CSV table of C-alpha atoms in Angstrom, one decimal:
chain,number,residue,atom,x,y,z
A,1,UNK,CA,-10.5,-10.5,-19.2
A,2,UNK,CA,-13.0,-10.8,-16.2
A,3,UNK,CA,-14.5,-14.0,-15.8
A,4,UNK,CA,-13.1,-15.9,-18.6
A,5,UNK,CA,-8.9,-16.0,-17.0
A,6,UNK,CA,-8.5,-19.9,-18.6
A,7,UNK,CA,-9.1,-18.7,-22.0
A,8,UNK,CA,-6.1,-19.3,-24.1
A,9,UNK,CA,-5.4,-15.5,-24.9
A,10,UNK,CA,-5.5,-15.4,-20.9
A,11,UNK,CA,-3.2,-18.3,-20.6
A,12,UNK,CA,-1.1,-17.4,-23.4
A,13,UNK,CA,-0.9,-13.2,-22.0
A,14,UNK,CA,-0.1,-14.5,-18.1
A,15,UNK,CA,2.6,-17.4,-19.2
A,16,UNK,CA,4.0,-14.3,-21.3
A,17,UNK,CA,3.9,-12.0,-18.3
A,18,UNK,CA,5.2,-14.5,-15.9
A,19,UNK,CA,8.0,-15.3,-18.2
A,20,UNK,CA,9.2,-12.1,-19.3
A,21,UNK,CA,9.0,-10.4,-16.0
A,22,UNK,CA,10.6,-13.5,-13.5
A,23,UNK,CA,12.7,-15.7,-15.8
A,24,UNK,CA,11.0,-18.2,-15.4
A,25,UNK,CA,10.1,-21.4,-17.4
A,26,UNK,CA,9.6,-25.0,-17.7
A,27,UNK,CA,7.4,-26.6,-14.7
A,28,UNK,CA,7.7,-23.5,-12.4
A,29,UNK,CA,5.9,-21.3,-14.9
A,30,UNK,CA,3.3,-24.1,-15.4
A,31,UNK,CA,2.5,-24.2,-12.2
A,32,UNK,CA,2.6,-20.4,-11.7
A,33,UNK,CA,0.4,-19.4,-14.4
A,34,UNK,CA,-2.1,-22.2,-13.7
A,35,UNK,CA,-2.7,-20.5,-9.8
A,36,UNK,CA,-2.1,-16.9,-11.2
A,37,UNK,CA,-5.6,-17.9,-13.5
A,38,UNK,CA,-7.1,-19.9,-10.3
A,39,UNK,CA,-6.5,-17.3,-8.1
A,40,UNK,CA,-7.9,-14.0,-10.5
A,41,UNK,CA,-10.9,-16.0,-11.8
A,42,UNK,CA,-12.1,-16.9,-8.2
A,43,UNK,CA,-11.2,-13.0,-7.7
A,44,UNK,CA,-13.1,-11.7,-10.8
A,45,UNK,CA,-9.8,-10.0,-11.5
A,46,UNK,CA,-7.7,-9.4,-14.6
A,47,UNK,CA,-5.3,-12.2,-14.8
A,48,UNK,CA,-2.9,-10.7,-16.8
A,49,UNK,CA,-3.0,-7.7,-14.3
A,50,UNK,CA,-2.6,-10.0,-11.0
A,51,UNK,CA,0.6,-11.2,-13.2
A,52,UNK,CA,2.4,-7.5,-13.9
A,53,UNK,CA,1.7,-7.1,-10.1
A,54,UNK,CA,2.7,-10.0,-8.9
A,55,UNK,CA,5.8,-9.9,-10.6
A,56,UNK,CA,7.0,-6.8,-9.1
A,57,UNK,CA,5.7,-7.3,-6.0
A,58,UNK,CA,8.6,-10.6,-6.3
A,59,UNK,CA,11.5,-8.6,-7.3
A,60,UNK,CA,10.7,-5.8,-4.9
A,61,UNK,CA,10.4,-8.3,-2.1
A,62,UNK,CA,13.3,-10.8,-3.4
A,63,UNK,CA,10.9,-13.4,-3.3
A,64,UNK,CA,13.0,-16.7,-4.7
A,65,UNK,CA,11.9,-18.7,-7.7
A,66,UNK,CA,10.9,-21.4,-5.4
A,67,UNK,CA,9.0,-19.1,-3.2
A,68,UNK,CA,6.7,-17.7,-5.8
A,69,UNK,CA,3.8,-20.6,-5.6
A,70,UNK,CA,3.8,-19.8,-2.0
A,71,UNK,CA,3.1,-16.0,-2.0
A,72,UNK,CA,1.1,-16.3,-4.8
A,73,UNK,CA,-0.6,-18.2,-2.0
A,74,UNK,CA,-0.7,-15.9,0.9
A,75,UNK,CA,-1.5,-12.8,-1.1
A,76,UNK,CA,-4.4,-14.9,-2.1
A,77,UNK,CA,-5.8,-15.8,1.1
A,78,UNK,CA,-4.5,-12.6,2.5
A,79,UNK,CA,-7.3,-11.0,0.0
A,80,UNK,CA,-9.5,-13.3,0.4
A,81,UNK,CA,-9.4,-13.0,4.2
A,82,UNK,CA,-9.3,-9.3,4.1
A,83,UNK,CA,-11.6,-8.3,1.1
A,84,UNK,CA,-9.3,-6.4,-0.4
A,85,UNK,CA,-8.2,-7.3,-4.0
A,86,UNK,CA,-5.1,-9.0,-4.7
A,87,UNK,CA,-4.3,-6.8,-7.6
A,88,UNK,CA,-4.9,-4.2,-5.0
A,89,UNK,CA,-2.5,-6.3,-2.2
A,90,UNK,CA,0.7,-6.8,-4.5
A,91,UNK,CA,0.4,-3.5,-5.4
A,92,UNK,CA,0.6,-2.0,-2.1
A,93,UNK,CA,3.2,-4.4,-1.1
A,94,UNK,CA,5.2,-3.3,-3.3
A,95,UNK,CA,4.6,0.8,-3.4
A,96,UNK,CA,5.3,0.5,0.5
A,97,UNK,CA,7.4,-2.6,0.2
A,98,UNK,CA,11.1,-0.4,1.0
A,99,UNK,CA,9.1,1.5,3.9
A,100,UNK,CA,8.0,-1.5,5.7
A,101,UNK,CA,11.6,-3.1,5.3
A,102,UNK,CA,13.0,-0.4,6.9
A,103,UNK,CA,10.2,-1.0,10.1
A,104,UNK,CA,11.8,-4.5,10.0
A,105,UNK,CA,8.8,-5.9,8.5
A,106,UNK,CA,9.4,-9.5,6.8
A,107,UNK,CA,6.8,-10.4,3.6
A,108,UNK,CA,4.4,-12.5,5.7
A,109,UNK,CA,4.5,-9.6,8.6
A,110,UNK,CA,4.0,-6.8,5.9
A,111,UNK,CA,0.8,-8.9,4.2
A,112,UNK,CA,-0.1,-8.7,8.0
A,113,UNK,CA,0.0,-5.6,8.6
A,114,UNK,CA,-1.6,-3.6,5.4
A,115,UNK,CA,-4.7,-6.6,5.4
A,116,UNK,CA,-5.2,-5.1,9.4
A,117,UNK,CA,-5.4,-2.0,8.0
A,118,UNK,CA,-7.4,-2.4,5.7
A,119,UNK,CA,-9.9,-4.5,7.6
A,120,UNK,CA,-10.1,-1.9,10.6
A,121,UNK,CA,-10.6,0.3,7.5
A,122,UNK,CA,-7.9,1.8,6.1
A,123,UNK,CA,-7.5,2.5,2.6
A,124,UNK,CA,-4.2,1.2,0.8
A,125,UNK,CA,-3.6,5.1,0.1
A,126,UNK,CA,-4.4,6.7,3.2
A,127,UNK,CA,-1.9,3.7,4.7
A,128,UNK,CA,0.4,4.7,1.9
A,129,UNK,CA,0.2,8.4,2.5
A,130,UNK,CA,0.1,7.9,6.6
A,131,UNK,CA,3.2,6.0,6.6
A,132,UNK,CA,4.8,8.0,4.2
A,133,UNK,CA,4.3,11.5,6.3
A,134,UNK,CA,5.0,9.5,9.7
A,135,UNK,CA,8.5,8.3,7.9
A,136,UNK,CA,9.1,11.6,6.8
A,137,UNK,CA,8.2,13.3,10.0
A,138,UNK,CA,10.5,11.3,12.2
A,139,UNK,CA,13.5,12.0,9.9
A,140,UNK,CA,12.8,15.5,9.7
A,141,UNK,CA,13.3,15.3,13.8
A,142,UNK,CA,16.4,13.3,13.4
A,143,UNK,CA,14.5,10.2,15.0
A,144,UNK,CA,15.1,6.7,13.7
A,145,UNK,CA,11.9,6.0,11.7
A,146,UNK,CA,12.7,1.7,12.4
A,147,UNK,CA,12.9,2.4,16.1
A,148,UNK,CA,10.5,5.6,16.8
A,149,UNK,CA,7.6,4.3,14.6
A,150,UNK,CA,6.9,0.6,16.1
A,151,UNK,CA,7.5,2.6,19.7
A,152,UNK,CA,4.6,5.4,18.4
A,153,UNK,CA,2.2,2.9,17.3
A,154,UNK,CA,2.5,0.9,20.6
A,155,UNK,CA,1.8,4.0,22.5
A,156,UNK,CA,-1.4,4.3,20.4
A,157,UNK,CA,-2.7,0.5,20.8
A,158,UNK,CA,-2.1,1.5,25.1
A,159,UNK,CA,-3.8,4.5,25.3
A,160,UNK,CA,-6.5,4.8,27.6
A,161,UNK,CA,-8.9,6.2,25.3
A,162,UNK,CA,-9.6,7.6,21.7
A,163,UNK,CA,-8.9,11.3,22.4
A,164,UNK,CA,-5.4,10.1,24.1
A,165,UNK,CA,-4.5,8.2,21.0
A,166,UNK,CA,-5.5,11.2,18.7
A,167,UNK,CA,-3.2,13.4,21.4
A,168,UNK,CA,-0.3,10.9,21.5
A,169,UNK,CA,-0.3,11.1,17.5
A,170,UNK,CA,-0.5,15.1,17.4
A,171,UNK,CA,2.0,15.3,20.0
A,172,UNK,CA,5.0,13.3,18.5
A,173,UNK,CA,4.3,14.1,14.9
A,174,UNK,CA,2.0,17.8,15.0
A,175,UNK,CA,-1.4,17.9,13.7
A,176,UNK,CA,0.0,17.9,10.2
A,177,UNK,CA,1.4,14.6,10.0
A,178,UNK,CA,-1.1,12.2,8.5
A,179,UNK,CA,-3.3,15.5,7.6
A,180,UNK,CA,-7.0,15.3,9.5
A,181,UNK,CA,-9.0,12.7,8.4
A,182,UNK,CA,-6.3,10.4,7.9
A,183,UNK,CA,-4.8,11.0,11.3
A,184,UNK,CA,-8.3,9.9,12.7
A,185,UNK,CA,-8.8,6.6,10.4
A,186,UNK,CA,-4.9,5.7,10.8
A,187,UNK,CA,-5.1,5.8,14.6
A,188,UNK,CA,-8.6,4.2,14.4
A,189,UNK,CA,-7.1,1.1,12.1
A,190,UNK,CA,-3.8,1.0,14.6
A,191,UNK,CA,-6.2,0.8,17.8
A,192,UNK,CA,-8.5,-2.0,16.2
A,193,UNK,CA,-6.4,-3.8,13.6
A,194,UNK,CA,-2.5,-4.3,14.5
């Protein structure tokens, strides 16, 4: 549990996690599990938990067996950096993980771009349901959600002011697409975070 991740029922449930969910063994699981229990002690997180998530946050990504030290690494800092938790992180990577691929986001770029959001104070689920709408939106008006998306949020990081952002966002989507509130904080975290 919290604050005790190197006891052996932690050790034994992550290397159980790790193994069952990526296939792995031998050194690479070794080394896996060890940083899996570095990582969600220092973030008085559940170990096991950071392990379930973690894991589908590599298959839903494609991250490579000799890749997975190395975002375990980034979505650490990432959450360190940002505040927000890495159970949180490699959840959210991978709810909005097929969205953000089809922006042309990469894994380092998509860690990028939901810690901005975060940080200029986004929730994870306003993000989720922002993009979501904005996706849908776009398709509904036969617009290419890869091209007309990166182009929208541009137009918000230029405008002039607040009020034109808010504008720009009602005008190409309506007033319904992100729903009130979440319109305001979404082009809030675009203006000061991305």
């Amino acid at each position: 549990g919290k604050g005790s991740a190197s006891s052996l029922v932690d050790v034994g449930k992550v290397t159980a996690e790790l193994h069952r969910r990526l296939k792995i063994e031998g050194d690479g699981l070794e080394s896996l599990s060890a940083k899996m229990l570095d990582a969600s002690r220092m973030m008085d997180e559940s170990a096991q938990e950071s392990a379930v998530t973690f894991a589908q946050m590599a298959r839903n990504w494609e991250v490579g067996a000799d890749d997975y030290d190395n975002a375990l690494e980034k979505m650490f800092y990432a959450s360190q950096q940002s505040g927000l938790g890495l159970v949180r992180l490699q959840m959210t990577m991978t709810g909005l993980g097929p969205l953000l691929r089809g922006l042309g986001y990469d894994f380092d770029q998509a860690t990028a771009f939901i810690t901005q959001m975060y940080e200029a104070g986004m929730d994870t689920n306003e993000l989720s349901y922002a993009l979501r709408s904005a996706f849908k939106a776009l398709q509904e008006k036969g617009l290419d959600p890869g091209y007309h998306l990166p182009v929208f949020i541009q137009g918000i990081k230029e405008a002039t002011s607040e009020m034109q952002a808010l504008t720009l966002a009602s005008d190409i989507f309506g007033s319904g697409m992100f729903g009130g509130r979440s319109m305001a904080v979404m082009v809030d975290a675009i203006r000061k975070g991305t």
